[in-house]
Short mmCIF file of C-alpha atoms in Angstrom, two decimals:
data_model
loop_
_atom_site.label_atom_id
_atom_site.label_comp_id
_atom_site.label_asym_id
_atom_site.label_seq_id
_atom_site.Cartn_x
_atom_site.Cartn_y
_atom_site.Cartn_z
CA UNK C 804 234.54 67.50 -97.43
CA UNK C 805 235.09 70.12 -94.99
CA UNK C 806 232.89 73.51 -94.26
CA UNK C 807 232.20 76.61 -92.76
CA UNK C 808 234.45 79.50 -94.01
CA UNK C 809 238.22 79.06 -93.80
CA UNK C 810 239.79 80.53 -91.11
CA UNK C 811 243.03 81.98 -90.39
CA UNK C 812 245.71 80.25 -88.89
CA UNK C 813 244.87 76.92 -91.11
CA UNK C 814 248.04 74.64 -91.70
CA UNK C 815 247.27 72.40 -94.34
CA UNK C 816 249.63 70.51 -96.58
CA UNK C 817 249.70 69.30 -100.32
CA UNK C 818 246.82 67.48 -101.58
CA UNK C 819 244.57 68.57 -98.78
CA UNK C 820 242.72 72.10 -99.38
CA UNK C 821 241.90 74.36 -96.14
CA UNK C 822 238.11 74.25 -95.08
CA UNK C 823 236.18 77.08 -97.10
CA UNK C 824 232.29 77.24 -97.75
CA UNK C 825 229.35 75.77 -96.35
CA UNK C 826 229.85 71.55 -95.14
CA UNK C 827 228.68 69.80 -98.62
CA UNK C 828 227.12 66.90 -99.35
CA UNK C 829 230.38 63.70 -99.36
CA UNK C 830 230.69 63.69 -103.84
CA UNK C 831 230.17 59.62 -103.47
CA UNK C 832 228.79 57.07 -101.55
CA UNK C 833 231.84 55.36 -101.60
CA UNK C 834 233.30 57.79 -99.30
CA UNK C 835 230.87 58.12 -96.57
CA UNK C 836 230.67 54.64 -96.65
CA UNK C 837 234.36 54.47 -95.78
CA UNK C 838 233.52 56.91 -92.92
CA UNK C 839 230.86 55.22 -91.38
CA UNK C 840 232.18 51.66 -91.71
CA UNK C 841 235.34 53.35 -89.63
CA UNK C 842 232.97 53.87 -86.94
CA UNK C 843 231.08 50.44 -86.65
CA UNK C 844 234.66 49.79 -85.98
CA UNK C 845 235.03 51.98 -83.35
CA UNK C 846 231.92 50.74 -81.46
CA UNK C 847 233.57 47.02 -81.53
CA UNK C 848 236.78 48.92 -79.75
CA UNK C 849 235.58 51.58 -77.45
CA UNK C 850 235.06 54.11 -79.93
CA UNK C 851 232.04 56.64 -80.51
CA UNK C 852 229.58 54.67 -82.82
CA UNK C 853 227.36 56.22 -85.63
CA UNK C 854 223.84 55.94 -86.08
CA UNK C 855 222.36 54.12 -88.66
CA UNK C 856 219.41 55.66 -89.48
CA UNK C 857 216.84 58.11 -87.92
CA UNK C 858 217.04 61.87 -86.79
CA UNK C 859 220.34 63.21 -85.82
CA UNK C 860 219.47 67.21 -85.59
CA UNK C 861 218.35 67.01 -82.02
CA UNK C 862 221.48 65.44 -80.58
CA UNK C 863 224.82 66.69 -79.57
CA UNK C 864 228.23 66.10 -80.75
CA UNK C 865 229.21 62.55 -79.32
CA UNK C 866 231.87 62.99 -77.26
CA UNK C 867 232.48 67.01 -77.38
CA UNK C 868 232.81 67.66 -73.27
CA UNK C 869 235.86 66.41 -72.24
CA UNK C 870 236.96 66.56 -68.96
CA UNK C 871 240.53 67.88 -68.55
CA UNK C 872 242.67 64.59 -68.40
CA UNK C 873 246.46 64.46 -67.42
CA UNK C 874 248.39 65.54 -69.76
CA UNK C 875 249.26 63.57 -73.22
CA UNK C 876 252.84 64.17 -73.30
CA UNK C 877 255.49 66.94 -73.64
CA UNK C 878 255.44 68.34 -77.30
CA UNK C 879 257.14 71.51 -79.18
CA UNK C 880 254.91 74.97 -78.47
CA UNK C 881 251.99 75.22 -80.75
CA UNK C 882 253.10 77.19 -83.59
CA UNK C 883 256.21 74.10 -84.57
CA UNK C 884 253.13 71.27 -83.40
CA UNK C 885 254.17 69.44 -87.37
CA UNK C 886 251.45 67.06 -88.82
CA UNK C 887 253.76 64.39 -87.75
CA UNK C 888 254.04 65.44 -84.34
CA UNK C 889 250.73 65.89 -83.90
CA UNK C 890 250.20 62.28 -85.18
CA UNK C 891 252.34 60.84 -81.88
CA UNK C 892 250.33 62.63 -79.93
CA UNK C 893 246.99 61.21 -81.28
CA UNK C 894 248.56 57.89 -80.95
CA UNK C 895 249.47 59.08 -77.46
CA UNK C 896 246.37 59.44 -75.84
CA UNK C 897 244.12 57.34 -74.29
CA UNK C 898 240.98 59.24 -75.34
CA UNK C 899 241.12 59.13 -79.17
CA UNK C 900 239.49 56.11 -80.63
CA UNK C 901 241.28 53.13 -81.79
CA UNK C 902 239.27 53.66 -85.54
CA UNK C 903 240.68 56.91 -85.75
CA UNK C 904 244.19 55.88 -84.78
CA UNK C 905 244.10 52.85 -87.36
CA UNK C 906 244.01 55.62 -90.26
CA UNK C 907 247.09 58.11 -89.01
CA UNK C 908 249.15 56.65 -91.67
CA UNK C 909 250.84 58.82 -94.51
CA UNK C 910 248.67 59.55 -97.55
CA UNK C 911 251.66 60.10 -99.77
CA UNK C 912 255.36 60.18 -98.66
CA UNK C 913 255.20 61.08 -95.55
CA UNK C 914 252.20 64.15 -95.99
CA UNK C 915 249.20 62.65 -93.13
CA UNK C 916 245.26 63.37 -93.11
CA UNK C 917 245.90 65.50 -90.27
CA UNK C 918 244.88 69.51 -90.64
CA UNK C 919 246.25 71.90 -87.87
CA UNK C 920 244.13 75.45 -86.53
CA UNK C 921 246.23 77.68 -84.18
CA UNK C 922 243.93 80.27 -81.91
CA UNK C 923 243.06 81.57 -78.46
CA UNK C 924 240.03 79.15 -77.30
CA UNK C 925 240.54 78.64 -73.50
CA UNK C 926 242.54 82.02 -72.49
CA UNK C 927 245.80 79.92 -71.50
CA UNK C 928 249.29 81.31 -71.78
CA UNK C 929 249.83 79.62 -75.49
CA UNK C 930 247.51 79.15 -78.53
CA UNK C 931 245.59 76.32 -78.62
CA UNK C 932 245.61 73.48 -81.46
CA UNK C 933 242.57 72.37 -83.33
CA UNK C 934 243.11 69.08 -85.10
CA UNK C 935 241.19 67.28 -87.72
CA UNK C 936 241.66 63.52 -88.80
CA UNK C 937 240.25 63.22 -92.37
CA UNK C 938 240.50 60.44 -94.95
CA UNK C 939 242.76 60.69 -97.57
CA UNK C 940 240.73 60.08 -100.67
CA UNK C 941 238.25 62.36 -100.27
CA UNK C 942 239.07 64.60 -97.16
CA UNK C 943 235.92 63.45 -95.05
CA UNK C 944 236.53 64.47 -91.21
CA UNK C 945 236.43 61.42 -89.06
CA UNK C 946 237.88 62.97 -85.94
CA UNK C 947 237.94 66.40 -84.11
CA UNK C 948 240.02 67.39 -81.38
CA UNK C 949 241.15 70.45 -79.28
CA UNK C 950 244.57 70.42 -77.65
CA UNK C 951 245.47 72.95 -74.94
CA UNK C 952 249.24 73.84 -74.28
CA UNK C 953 250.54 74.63 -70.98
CA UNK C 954 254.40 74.83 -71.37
CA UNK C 955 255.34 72.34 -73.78
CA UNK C 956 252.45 70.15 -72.44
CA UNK C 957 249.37 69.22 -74.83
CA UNK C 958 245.67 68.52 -72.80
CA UNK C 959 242.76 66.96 -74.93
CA UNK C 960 239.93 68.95 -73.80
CA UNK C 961 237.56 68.26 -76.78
CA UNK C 962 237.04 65.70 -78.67
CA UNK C 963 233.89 64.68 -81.56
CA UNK C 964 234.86 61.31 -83.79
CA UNK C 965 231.11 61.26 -85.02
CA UNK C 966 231.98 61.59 -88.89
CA UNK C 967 231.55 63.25 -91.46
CA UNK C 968 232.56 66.29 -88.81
CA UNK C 969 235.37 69.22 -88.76
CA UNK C 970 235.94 71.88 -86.06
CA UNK C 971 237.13 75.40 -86.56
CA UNK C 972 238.31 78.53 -84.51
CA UNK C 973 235.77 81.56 -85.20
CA UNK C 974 236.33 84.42 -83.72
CA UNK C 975 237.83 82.97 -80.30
CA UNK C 976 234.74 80.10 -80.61
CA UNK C 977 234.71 76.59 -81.25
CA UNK C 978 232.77 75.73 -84.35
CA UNK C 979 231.79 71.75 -84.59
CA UNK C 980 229.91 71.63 -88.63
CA UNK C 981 228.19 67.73 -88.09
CA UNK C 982 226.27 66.50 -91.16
CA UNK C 983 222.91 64.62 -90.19
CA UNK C 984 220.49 61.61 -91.84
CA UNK C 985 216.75 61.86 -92.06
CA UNK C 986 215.67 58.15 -91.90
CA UNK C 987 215.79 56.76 -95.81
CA UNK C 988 218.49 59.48 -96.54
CA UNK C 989 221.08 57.42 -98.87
CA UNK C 990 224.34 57.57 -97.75
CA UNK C 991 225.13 59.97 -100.58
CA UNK C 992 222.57 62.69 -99.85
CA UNK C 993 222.53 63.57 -95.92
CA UNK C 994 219.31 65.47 -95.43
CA UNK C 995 221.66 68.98 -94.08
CA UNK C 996 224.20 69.60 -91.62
CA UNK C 997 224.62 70.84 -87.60
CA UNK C 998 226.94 73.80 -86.97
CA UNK C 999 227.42 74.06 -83.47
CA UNK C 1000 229.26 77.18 -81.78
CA UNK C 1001 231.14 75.78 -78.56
CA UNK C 1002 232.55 78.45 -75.95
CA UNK C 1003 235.17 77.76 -73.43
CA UNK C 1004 233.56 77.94 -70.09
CA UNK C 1005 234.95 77.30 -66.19
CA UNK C 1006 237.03 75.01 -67.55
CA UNK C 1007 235.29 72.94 -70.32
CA UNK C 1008 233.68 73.82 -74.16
CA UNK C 1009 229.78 74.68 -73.59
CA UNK C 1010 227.58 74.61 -76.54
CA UNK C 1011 226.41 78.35 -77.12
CA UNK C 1012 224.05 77.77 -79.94
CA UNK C 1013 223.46 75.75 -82.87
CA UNK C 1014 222.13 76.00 -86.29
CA UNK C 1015 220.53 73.69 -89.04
CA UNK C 1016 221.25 74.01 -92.68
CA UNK C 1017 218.51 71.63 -94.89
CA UNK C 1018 219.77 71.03 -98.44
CA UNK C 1019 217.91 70.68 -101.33
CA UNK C 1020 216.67 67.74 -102.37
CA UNK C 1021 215.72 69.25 -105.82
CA UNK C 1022 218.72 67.96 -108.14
CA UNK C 1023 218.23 68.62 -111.93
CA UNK C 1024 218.88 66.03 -114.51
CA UNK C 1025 221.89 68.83 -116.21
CA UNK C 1026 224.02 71.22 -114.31
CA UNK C 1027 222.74 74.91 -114.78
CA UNK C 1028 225.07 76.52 -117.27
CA UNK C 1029 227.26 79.92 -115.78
CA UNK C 1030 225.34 82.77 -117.17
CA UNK C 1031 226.91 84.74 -120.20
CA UNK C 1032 229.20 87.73 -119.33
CA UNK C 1033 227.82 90.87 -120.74
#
């Protein structure tokens, strides 16, 4: 359950489709469920914690502004970053969550929940690497990250483990979709969904602008049949 448009520069691997369209609604409740229960587990380990219930439209991205840290470790340049690789270097560093590091296991063989964007976001000398964690059942994003590369060496400068939630490149911006829970929403039927447009800015991501999509919460008893080709 990923959204926005698909952008170039995508790498994702069998059984996992690139993002395209507008962030829907998560198919079951089983699936959010899964999501969310991941992050009461975070807040008993350090991690970024979910709300429950109540409005979420107002409030930003849990942990998008990340200060430049040292360095993770020494990796291949951007364009060979595998899924696997980038999965040590999740493991690697300090400021991903412990809930989000408890699902980096293979879905199948050895193919992991881990999608890969290559693009320009912070002007440095090599492209930088968007990665999102998702869950393998039903592709929800649980885990959002931005690595910049500085010869060989990978720097977590952005981070969001507040799912459902993916990130994208657009257009040399960072684009965070978050979907958000009136109070009495069912876990099944968020009430719409945050895009947020994040710019790289004296050194950090800056929010620019966001907007709010409300879905309907019209649903008809029979799906409306395609209309007849003439």
């Amino acid at each position: 359950m990923r959204g926005l448009t698909g952008r170039a520069g995508v790498d994702t691997g069998p059984g996992l489709t690139p993002a395209r369209g507008t962030f829907q609604a998560v198919t079951t409740a089983a699936s959010v469920l899964t999501a969310l229960s991941l992050l009461l587990s975070a807040c008993a380990t350090g991690g970024t914690g979910a709300r429950d219930e109540g409005p979420a439209h107002d409030e930003p991205v849990a942990g998008t502004a990340v200060s430049p840290a040292a360095p993770v470790s020494a990796v291949p340049p951007s364009r060979s970053l595998t899924r696997a690789t980038a999965v040590k270097l999740l493991q690697a560093d300090p400021q991903v969550s412990a809930a989000v590091k408890r699902v980096l296991k293979p879905c199948v063989a050895d193919e992991y929940p881990v999608d890969l964007s290559y693009g320009d976001l912070t002007g440095g000398s090599a492209e930088d690497v968007v990665v999102n964690v998702v869950t393998c059942s039903d592709v929800v994003g649980i885990g959002s990250y931005v690595y910049r590369e500085e010869k060989g060496t990978y720097e977590n400068v952005f981070q969001a483990e507040e799912p459902p939630v993916y990130a994208e490149i657009d257009r040399g911006d960072l684009v965070v979709t978050k979907q958000v829970y009136e109070r009495g929403d069912p876990v099944s039927s968020p009430s719409g969904e945050n895009v947020i447009t994040y710019r790289w800015t004296a050194g950090r991501f800056t929010e620019e602008y966001r907007t709010r999509n409300d879905y309907s919460t019209v649903v008809g008893p029979e799906p409306t049949p395609a209309p007849e080709s003439n």
